[in-house]
Amino acid sequence: MKFFIDTANLDEITEANELGILDGVTTNPSLINKEGIKGEDNIMQRYVDICNIVDGDISAEVVATDFEGMVREGENLAALSPKIVVKIPMIKDGIKAIKYFSSKGIRTNCTLVFSAGQALLAAKAGATYLSPFIGRIDDISWDGIDLIDQIVAIYGNYGFTTEVLAASIRNPLHIVKCAEVGADVVTSPLKAFLALLNHPLTDKGLAKFLADAAKSRPA
Ligand code: G3P
């Protein structure tokens, strides 16, 4: 299972990367905006900065919604680095753009996915990654993990090579449940990754070991 971090914040990306278990980064226009980055040049520079930190796949999203615009933007993004994966929204022209990029050997991440039918279309078009937003599904009282489970089964039935990248992760249990149902990738905020570390018995056990270690090493 690959671990991606879902942020455009360089400090968080560096902190996650230093753990040594980071496989990539996903961004979106809201995450870029959250960092206060303004202007096309600065946005492109941020993608380059991320590529310089992480040795892995870096998703950068187009903002055009027409085929020609997505192709133009996606080609510019892909030219920044071989690490760039072009993120394309799940809309009609997006499917055409994914098919186009797949024929050109440019990797894609189909985003804003909320149903198995959408997942089928993206896989048929040759998407490299598929991003179902599980937290946003949970937010409306449906079950995001059920959708991951369903898509993993469908892709398995037909041998689709599109990787299921569970996005919109809200907590550590989402990550564990994604692993149980066979998601290929999770992209998560740093907080949810770090929360995987926590267990009160680990803290209690370590405190006891350290106390006993001190007793065996009198000053
Ligand atoms: O990158 C897309 C996705 O992870 C969005 O998450 O928290 O805005 O639903 P969220």
PDB file of C-alpha atoms and ligand atoms in Angstrom:
ATOM      1  CA  MET A   1       0.000   0.000   0.000  1.00  0.00           C
ATOM      2  CA  LYS A   2       1.374   3.408  -0.983  1.00  0.00           C
ATOM      3  CA  PHE A   3       1.191   6.394   1.374  1.00  0.00           C
ATOM      4  CA  PHE A   4       0.697   9.810  -0.219  1.00  0.00           C
ATOM      5  CA  ILE A   5       0.324  13.047   1.732  1.00  0.00           C
ATOM      6  CA  ASP A   6      -2.595  15.300   0.779  1.00  0.00           C
ATOM      7  CA  THR A   7      -1.234  18.830   1.132  1.00  0.00           C
ATOM      8  CA  ALA A   8       0.715  21.594  -0.605  1.00  0.00           C
ATOM      9  CA  ASN A   9       2.427  22.618   2.656  1.00  0.00           C
ATOM     10  CA  LEU A  10       6.186  22.166   2.314  1.00  0.00           C
ATOM     11  CA  ASP A  11       6.842  21.784   6.060  1.00  0.00           C
ATOM     12  CA  GLU A  12       4.283  18.980   6.341  1.00  0.00           C
ATOM     13  CA  ILE A  13       5.586  17.319   3.186  1.00  0.00           C
ATOM     14  CA  THR A  14       9.150  17.476   4.547  1.00  0.00           C
ATOM     15  CA  GLU A  15       8.070  16.090   7.928  1.00  0.00           C
ATOM     16  CA  ALA A  16       6.217  13.179   6.281  1.00  0.00           C
ATOM     17  CA  ASN A  17       9.090  12.549   3.876  1.00  0.00           C
ATOM     18  CA  GLU A  18      11.571  12.345   6.744  1.00  0.00           C
ATOM     19  CA  LEU A  19       9.632   9.372   8.143  1.00  0.00           C
ATOM     20  CA  GLY A  20      10.984   7.495   5.118  1.00  0.00           C
ATOM     21  CA  ILE A  21       7.661   5.900   4.201  1.00  0.00           C
ATOM     22  CA  LEU A  22       6.193   8.528   1.873  1.00  0.00           C
ATOM     23  CA  ASP A  23       5.424   7.457  -1.702  1.00  0.00           C
ATOM     24  CA  GLY A  24       3.959  10.649  -3.116  1.00  0.00           C
ATOM     25  CA  VAL A  25       1.924  13.833  -2.714  1.00  0.00           C
ATOM     26  CA  THR A  26      -1.525  14.900  -3.869  1.00  0.00           C
ATOM     27  CA  THR A  27      -2.637  18.512  -4.182  1.00  0.00           C
ATOM     28  CA  ASN A  28      -5.787  20.231  -5.372  1.00  0.00           C
ATOM     29  CA  PRO A  29      -6.789  23.857  -5.989  1.00  0.00           C
ATOM     30  CA  SER A  30      -8.187  24.199  -2.448  1.00  0.00           C
ATOM     31  CA  LEU A  31      -4.951  22.928  -0.873  1.00  0.00           C
ATOM     32  CA  ILE A  32      -2.913  25.342  -3.053  1.00  0.00           C
ATOM     33  CA  ASN A  33      -5.215  28.204  -2.041  1.00  0.00           C
ATOM     34  CA  LYS A  34      -4.892  27.238   1.641  1.00  0.00           C
ATOM     35  CA  GLU A  35      -1.147  27.908   1.372  1.00  0.00           C
ATOM     36  CA  GLY A  36      -1.828  31.444   0.104  1.00  0.00           C
ATOM     37  CA  ILE A  37      -0.009  30.789  -3.188  1.00  0.00           C
ATOM     38  CA  LYS A  38      -1.068  33.317  -5.841  1.00  0.00           C
ATOM     39  CA  GLY A  39      -0.398  33.424  -9.599  1.00  0.00           C
ATOM     40  CA  GLU A  40       0.342  30.735 -12.179  1.00  0.00           C
ATOM     41  CA  ASP A  41       4.158  31.016 -11.876  1.00  0.00           C
ATOM     42  CA  ASN A  42       4.067  30.616  -8.099  1.00  0.00           C
ATOM     43  CA  ILE A  43       1.690  27.666  -8.341  1.00  0.00           C
ATOM     44  CA  MET A  44       3.971  25.934 -10.862  1.00  0.00           C
ATOM     45  CA  GLN A  45       6.969  26.717  -8.631  1.00  0.00           C
ATOM     46  CA  ARG A  46       5.220  25.032  -5.703  1.00  0.00           C
ATOM     47  CA  TYR A  47       4.861  21.821  -7.736  1.00  0.00           C
ATOM     48  CA  VAL A  48       8.578  21.999  -8.582  1.00  0.00           C
ATOM     49  CA  ASP A  49       9.428  22.554  -4.895  1.00  0.00           C
ATOM     50  CA  ILE A  50       7.363  19.497  -3.938  1.00  0.00           C
ATOM     51  CA  CYS A  51       9.075  17.415  -6.649  1.00  0.00           C
ATOM     52  CA  ASN A  52      12.434  18.484  -5.206  1.00  0.00           C
ATOM     53  CA  ILE A  53      11.483  17.174  -1.752  1.00  0.00           C
ATOM     54  CA  VAL A  54       9.734  13.887  -2.530  1.00  0.00           C
ATOM     55  CA  ASP A  55      10.931  10.999  -4.649  1.00  0.00           C
ATOM     56  CA  GLY A  56       7.489   9.808  -5.748  1.00  0.00           C
ATOM     57  CA  ASP A  57       4.347  10.681  -7.662  1.00  0.00           C
ATOM     58  CA  ILE A  58       3.117  14.269  -7.315  1.00  0.00           C
ATOM     59  CA  SER A  59      -0.461  14.985  -8.396  1.00  0.00           C
ATOM     60  CA  ALA A  60      -1.090  18.462  -9.818  1.00  0.00           C
ATOM     61  CA  GLU A  61      -4.637  19.373 -10.846  1.00  0.00           C
ATOM     62  CA  VAL A  62      -5.845  21.126 -13.985  1.00  0.00           C
ATOM     63  CA  VAL A  63      -8.442  23.855 -13.564  1.00  0.00           C
ATOM     64  CA  ALA A  64      -9.755  23.898 -17.148  1.00  0.00           C
ATOM     65  CA  THR A  65     -12.991  21.971 -17.682  1.00  0.00           C
ATOM     66  CA  ASP A  66     -12.876  21.664 -21.482  1.00  0.00           C
ATOM     67  CA  PHE A  67     -10.834  19.031 -23.348  1.00  0.00           C
ATOM     68  CA  GLU A  68      -8.443  21.456 -25.100  1.00  0.00           C
ATOM     69  CA  GLY A  69      -7.834  23.436 -21.921  1.00  0.00           C
ATOM     70  CA  MET A  70      -7.159  20.295 -19.874  1.00  0.00           C
ATOM     71  CA  VAL A  71      -4.740  19.002 -22.505  1.00  0.00           C
ATOM     72  CA  ARG A  72      -2.882  22.339 -22.632  1.00  0.00           C
ATOM     73  CA  GLU A  73      -2.644  22.643 -18.841  1.00  0.00           C
ATOM     74  CA  GLY A  74      -1.856  18.976 -18.316  1.00  0.00           C
ATOM     75  CA  GLU A  75       0.992  19.038 -20.842  1.00  0.00           C
ATOM     76  CA  ASN A  76       2.490  22.093 -19.110  1.00  0.00           C
ATOM     77  CA  LEU A  77       2.220  20.378 -15.729  1.00  0.00           C
ATOM     78  CA  ALA A  78       3.712  17.114 -17.004  1.00  0.00           C
ATOM     79  CA  ALA A  79       6.648  19.053 -18.497  1.00  0.00           C
ATOM     80  CA  LEU A  80       7.660  20.221 -14.994  1.00  0.00           C
ATOM     81  CA  SER A  81       8.938  16.799 -13.930  1.00  0.00           C
ATOM     82  CA  PRO A  82       8.501  13.096 -14.717  1.00  0.00           C
ATOM     83  CA  LYS A  83       7.131  12.824 -11.171  1.00  0.00           C
ATOM     84  CA  ILE A  84       4.027  14.838 -12.068  1.00  0.00           C
ATOM     85  CA  VAL A  85       0.714  13.016 -12.367  1.00  0.00           C
ATOM     86  CA  VAL A  86      -1.968  15.171 -14.026  1.00  0.00           C
ATOM     87  CA  LYS A  87      -5.106  15.331 -11.910  1.00  0.00           C
ATOM     88  CA  ILE A  88      -8.281  15.510 -13.982  1.00  0.00           C
ATOM     89  CA  PRO A  89     -11.868  15.925 -12.737  1.00  0.00           C
ATOM     90  CA  MET A  90     -14.448  13.208 -13.363  1.00  0.00           C
ATOM     91  CA  ILE A  91     -16.416  14.971 -16.093  1.00  0.00           C
ATOM     92  CA  LYS A  92     -17.107  14.106 -19.734  1.00  0.00           C
ATOM     93  CA  ASP A  93     -14.199  16.096 -21.175  1.00  0.00           C
ATOM     94  CA  GLY A  94     -12.071  14.796 -18.311  1.00  0.00           C
ATOM     95  CA  ILE A  95     -12.574  11.225 -19.536  1.00  0.00           C
ATOM     96  CA  LYS A  96     -11.516  12.301 -23.037  1.00  0.00           C
ATOM     97  CA  ALA A  97      -8.460  14.048 -21.606  1.00  0.00           C
ATOM     98  CA  ILE A  98      -7.507  10.958 -19.537  1.00  0.00           C
ATOM     99  CA  LYS A  99      -7.737   8.826 -22.680  1.00  0.00           C
ATOM    100  CA  TYR A 100      -5.606  11.361 -24.577  1.00  0.00           C
ATOM    101  CA  PHE A 101      -2.938  11.533 -21.849  1.00  0.00           C
ATOM    102  CA  SER A 102      -2.870   7.763 -21.499  1.00  0.00           C
ATOM    103  CA  SER A 103      -2.146   7.452 -25.247  1.00  0.00           C
ATOM    104  CA  LYS A 104       0.726   9.948 -24.828  1.00  0.00           C
ATOM    105  CA  GLY A 105       2.236   8.138 -21.812  1.00  0.00           C
ATOM    106  CA  ILE A 106       1.315  10.974 -19.414  1.00  0.00           C
ATOM    107  CA  ARG A 107       0.045   9.641 -16.105  1.00  0.00           C
ATOM    108  CA  THR A 108      -3.288  10.808 -14.682  1.00  0.00           C
ATOM    109  CA  ASN A 109      -5.238  10.858 -11.440  1.00  0.00           C
ATOM    110  CA  CYS A 110      -9.007  11.014 -11.943  1.00  0.00           C
ATOM    111  CA  THR A 111     -10.424  13.079  -9.091  1.00  0.00           C
ATOM    112  CA  LEU A 112     -13.831  13.874  -7.557  1.00  0.00           C
ATOM    113  CA  VAL A 113     -14.987  10.262  -7.817  1.00  0.00           C
ATOM    114  CA  PHE A 114     -18.052   9.257  -5.808  1.00  0.00           C
ATOM    115  CA  SER A 115     -19.455   6.169  -7.545  1.00  0.00           C
ATOM    116  CA  ALA A 116     -18.454   2.802  -9.003  1.00  0.00           C
ATOM    117  CA  GLY A 117     -19.833   3.832 -12.408  1.00  0.00           C
ATOM    118  CA  GLN A 118     -17.425   6.773 -12.489  1.00  0.00           C
ATOM    119  CA  ALA A 119     -14.623   4.403 -11.479  1.00  0.00           C
ATOM    120  CA  LEU A 120     -15.408   2.154 -14.451  1.00  0.00           C
ATOM    121  CA  LEU A 121     -15.279   5.064 -16.903  1.00  0.00           C
ATOM    122  CA  ALA A 122     -11.921   6.291 -15.566  1.00  0.00           C
ATOM    123  CA  ALA A 123     -10.388   2.817 -15.758  1.00  0.00           C
ATOM    124  CA  LYS A 124     -11.668   2.335 -19.326  1.00  0.00           C
ATOM    125  CA  ALA A 125     -10.042   5.660 -20.263  1.00  0.00           C
ATOM    126  CA  GLY A 126      -6.735   4.435 -18.816  1.00  0.00           C
ATOM    127  CA  ALA A 127      -6.391   6.547 -15.665  1.00  0.00           C
ATOM    128  CA  THR A 128      -3.247   5.742 -13.680  1.00  0.00           C
ATOM    129  CA  TYR A 129      -4.948   6.570 -10.370  1.00  0.00           C
ATOM    130  CA  LEU A 130      -8.580   6.921  -9.317  1.00  0.00           C
ATOM    131  CA  SER A 131      -9.432   9.169  -6.361  1.00  0.00           C
ATOM    132  CA  PRO A 132     -12.697   8.301  -4.585  1.00  0.00           C
ATOM    133  CA  PHE A 133     -13.353  10.880  -1.816  1.00  0.00           C
ATOM    134  CA  ILE A 134     -14.323   8.711   1.118  1.00  0.00           C
ATOM    135  CA  GLY A 135     -14.542  11.404   3.813  1.00  0.00           C
ATOM    136  CA  ARG A 136     -16.974  13.463   1.762  1.00  0.00           C
ATOM    137  CA  ILE A 137     -19.126  10.350   1.260  1.00  0.00           C
ATOM    138  CA  ASP A 138     -19.129   9.689   5.014  1.00  0.00           C
ATOM    139  CA  ASP A 139     -20.036  13.369   5.520  1.00  0.00           C
ATOM    140  CA  ILE A 140     -23.390  12.734   3.805  1.00  0.00           C
ATOM    141  CA  SER A 141     -24.032   9.549   5.833  1.00  0.00           C
ATOM    142  CA  TRP A 142     -23.040   7.070   3.126  1.00  0.00           C
ATOM    143  CA  ASP A 143     -20.120   4.668   3.570  1.00  0.00           C
ATOM    144  CA  GLY A 144     -16.925   5.708   1.796  1.00  0.00           C
ATOM    145  CA  ILE A 145     -15.126   2.460   2.616  1.00  0.00           C
ATOM    146  CA  ASP A 146     -17.944   0.452   0.969  1.00  0.00           C
ATOM    147  CA  LEU A 147     -17.226   2.358  -2.247  1.00  0.00           C
ATOM    148  CA  ILE A 148     -13.497   1.532  -2.072  1.00  0.00           C
ATOM    149  CA  ASP A 149     -14.394  -2.128  -1.484  1.00  0.00           C
ATOM    150  CA  GLN A 150     -16.762  -2.130  -4.489  1.00  0.00           C
ATOM    151  CA  ILE A 151     -14.237  -0.476  -6.835  1.00  0.00           C
ATOM    152  CA  VAL A 152     -11.390  -2.790  -5.768  1.00  0.00           C
ATOM    153  CA  ALA A 153     -13.672  -5.782  -6.553  1.00  0.00           C
ATOM    154  CA  ILE A 154     -14.711  -4.385  -9.950  1.00  0.00           C
ATOM    155  CA  TYR A 155     -11.148  -3.585 -10.986  1.00  0.00           C
ATOM    156  CA  GLY A 156     -10.102  -7.084  -9.858  1.00  0.00           C
ATOM    157  CA  ASN A 157     -12.862  -8.682 -11.965  1.00  0.00           C
ATOM    158  CA  TYR A 158     -11.445  -7.208 -15.148  1.00  0.00           C
ATOM    159  CA  GLY A 159      -7.777  -6.753 -14.359  1.00  0.00           C
ATOM    160  CA  PHE A 160      -7.907  -2.957 -14.703  1.00  0.00           C
ATOM    161  CA  THR A 161      -4.502  -1.534 -13.825  1.00  0.00           C
ATOM    162  CA  THR A 162      -5.865   1.806 -12.536  1.00  0.00           C
ATOM    163  CA  GLU A 163      -4.757   2.149  -8.913  1.00  0.00           C
ATOM    164  CA  VAL A 164      -7.412   2.944  -6.311  1.00  0.00           C
ATOM    165  CA  LEU A 165      -6.179   6.012  -4.414  1.00  0.00           C
ATOM    166  CA  ALA A 166      -8.449   6.595  -1.430  1.00  0.00           C
ATOM    167  CA  ALA A 167      -8.722  10.360  -0.871  1.00  0.00           C
ATOM    168  CA  SER A 168     -10.525  12.694   1.506  1.00  0.00           C
ATOM    169  CA  ILE A 169      -9.147  10.741   4.446  1.00  0.00           C
ATOM    170  CA  ARG A 170     -10.242  12.172   7.783  1.00  0.00           C
ATOM    171  CA  ASN A 171      -8.756   9.865  10.440  1.00  0.00           C
ATOM    172  CA  PRO A 172      -6.435   6.893  11.084  1.00  0.00           C
ATOM    173  CA  LEU A 173      -9.311   4.392  11.002  1.00  0.00           C
ATOM    174  CA  HIS A 174     -10.013   5.401   7.392  1.00  0.00           C
ATOM    175  CA  ILE A 175      -6.417   4.405   6.554  1.00  0.00           C
ATOM    176  CA  VAL A 176      -6.687   1.026   8.296  1.00  0.00           C
ATOM    177  CA  LYS A 177     -10.075   0.273   6.711  1.00  0.00           C
ATOM    178  CA  CYS A 178      -8.697   1.198   3.259  1.00  0.00           C
ATOM    179  CA  ALA A 179      -5.875  -1.280   3.843  1.00  0.00           C
ATOM    180  CA  GLU A 180      -8.400  -3.978   4.835  1.00  0.00           C
ATOM    181  CA  VAL A 181     -10.374  -3.629   1.610  1.00  0.00           C
ATOM    182  CA  GLY A 182      -7.288  -3.406  -0.596  1.00  0.00           C
ATOM    183  CA  ALA A 183      -6.936   0.246  -1.661  1.00  0.00           C
ATOM    184  CA  ASP A 184      -3.653   0.596  -3.566  1.00  0.00           C
ATOM    185  CA  VAL A 185      -2.918   4.046  -2.125  1.00  0.00           C
ATOM    186  CA  VAL A 186      -4.183   6.342   0.615  1.00  0.00           C
ATOM    187  CA  THR A 187      -3.622  10.066   0.473  1.00  0.00           C
ATOM    188  CA  SER A 188      -3.992  11.604   3.882  1.00  0.00           C
ATOM    189  CA  PRO A 189      -3.343  14.763   5.863  1.00  0.00           C
ATOM    190  CA  LEU A 190      -0.197  14.469   8.020  1.00  0.00           C
ATOM    191  CA  LYS A 191      -2.337  14.452  11.185  1.00  0.00           C
ATOM    192  CA  ALA A 192      -4.102  11.181  10.272  1.00  0.00           C
ATOM    193  CA  PHE A 193      -0.793   9.492   9.353  1.00  0.00           C
ATOM    194  CA  LEU A 194       0.812  10.517  12.645  1.00  0.00           C
ATOM    195  CA  ALA A 195      -2.284   9.357  14.539  1.00  0.00           C
ATOM    196  CA  LEU A 196      -1.473   5.800  13.368  1.00  0.00           C
ATOM    197  CA  LEU A 197       1.455   5.921  15.799  1.00  0.00           C
ATOM    198  CA  ASN A 198      -0.698   6.352  18.874  1.00  0.00           C
ATOM    199  CA  HIS A 199      -1.597   3.709  21.415  1.00  0.00           C
ATOM    200  CA  PRO A 200      -1.874   4.303  25.169  1.00  0.00           C
ATOM    201  CA  LEU A 201      -0.329   0.889  25.928  1.00  0.00           C
ATOM    202  CA  THR A 202       2.715   1.862  23.834  1.00  0.00           C
ATOM    203  CA  ASP A 203       3.116   5.048  25.895  1.00  0.00           C
ATOM    204  CA  LYS A 204       2.565   3.178  29.183  1.00  0.00           C
ATOM    205  CA  GLY A 205       4.924   0.351  28.192  1.00  0.00           C
ATOM    206  CA  LEU A 206       7.667   2.729  27.077  1.00  0.00           C
ATOM    207  CA  ALA A 207       7.429   4.728  30.319  1.00  0.00           C
ATOM    208  CA  LYS A 208       7.866   1.486  32.309  1.00  0.00           C
ATOM    209  CA  PHE A 209      10.805   0.321  30.164  1.00  0.00           C
ATOM    210  CA  LEU A 210      12.530   3.688  30.566  1.00  0.00           C
ATOM    211  CA  ALA A 211      11.937   3.698  34.333  1.00  0.00           C
ATOM    212  CA  ASP A 212      13.355   0.157  34.654  1.00  0.00           C
ATOM    213  CA  ALA A 213      16.282   1.010  32.346  1.00  0.00           C
ATOM    214  CA  ALA A 214      17.166   3.904  34.662  1.00  0.00           C
ATOM    215  CA  LYS A 215      17.167   1.510  37.665  1.00  0.00           C
ATOM    216  CA  SER A 216      19.730  -0.748  35.892  1.00  0.00           C
ATOM    217  CA  ARG A 217      21.946   2.251  35.225  1.00  0.00           C
ATOM    218  CA  PRO A 218      22.544   3.911  38.609  1.00  0.00           C
ATOM    219  CA  ALA A 219      24.146   7.351  38.290  1.00  0.00           C
TER     220      ALA A 219
HETATM  221  O1  G3P B   1      -7.163  15.748  -2.718  1.00  0.00           O
HETATM  222  C1  G3P B   1      -8.531  15.538  -2.629  1.00  0.00           C
HETATM  223  C2  G3P B   1      -9.109  15.142  -1.314  1.00  0.00           C
HETATM  224  O2  G3P B   1      -8.264  14.391  -0.542  1.00  0.00           O
HETATM  225  C3  G3P B   1      -9.961  16.157  -0.617  1.00  0.00           C
HETATM  226  O3  G3P B   1     -10.125  15.942   0.760  1.00  0.00           O
HETATM  227  O4  G3P B   1     -10.740  16.676   3.028  1.00  0.00           O
HETATM  228  O5  G3P B   1     -11.180  18.196   1.068  1.00  0.00           O
HETATM  229  O6  G3P B   1     -12.538  16.143   1.401  1.00  0.00           O
HETATM  230  P1  G3P B   1     -11.206  16.775   1.597  1.00  0.00           P
END
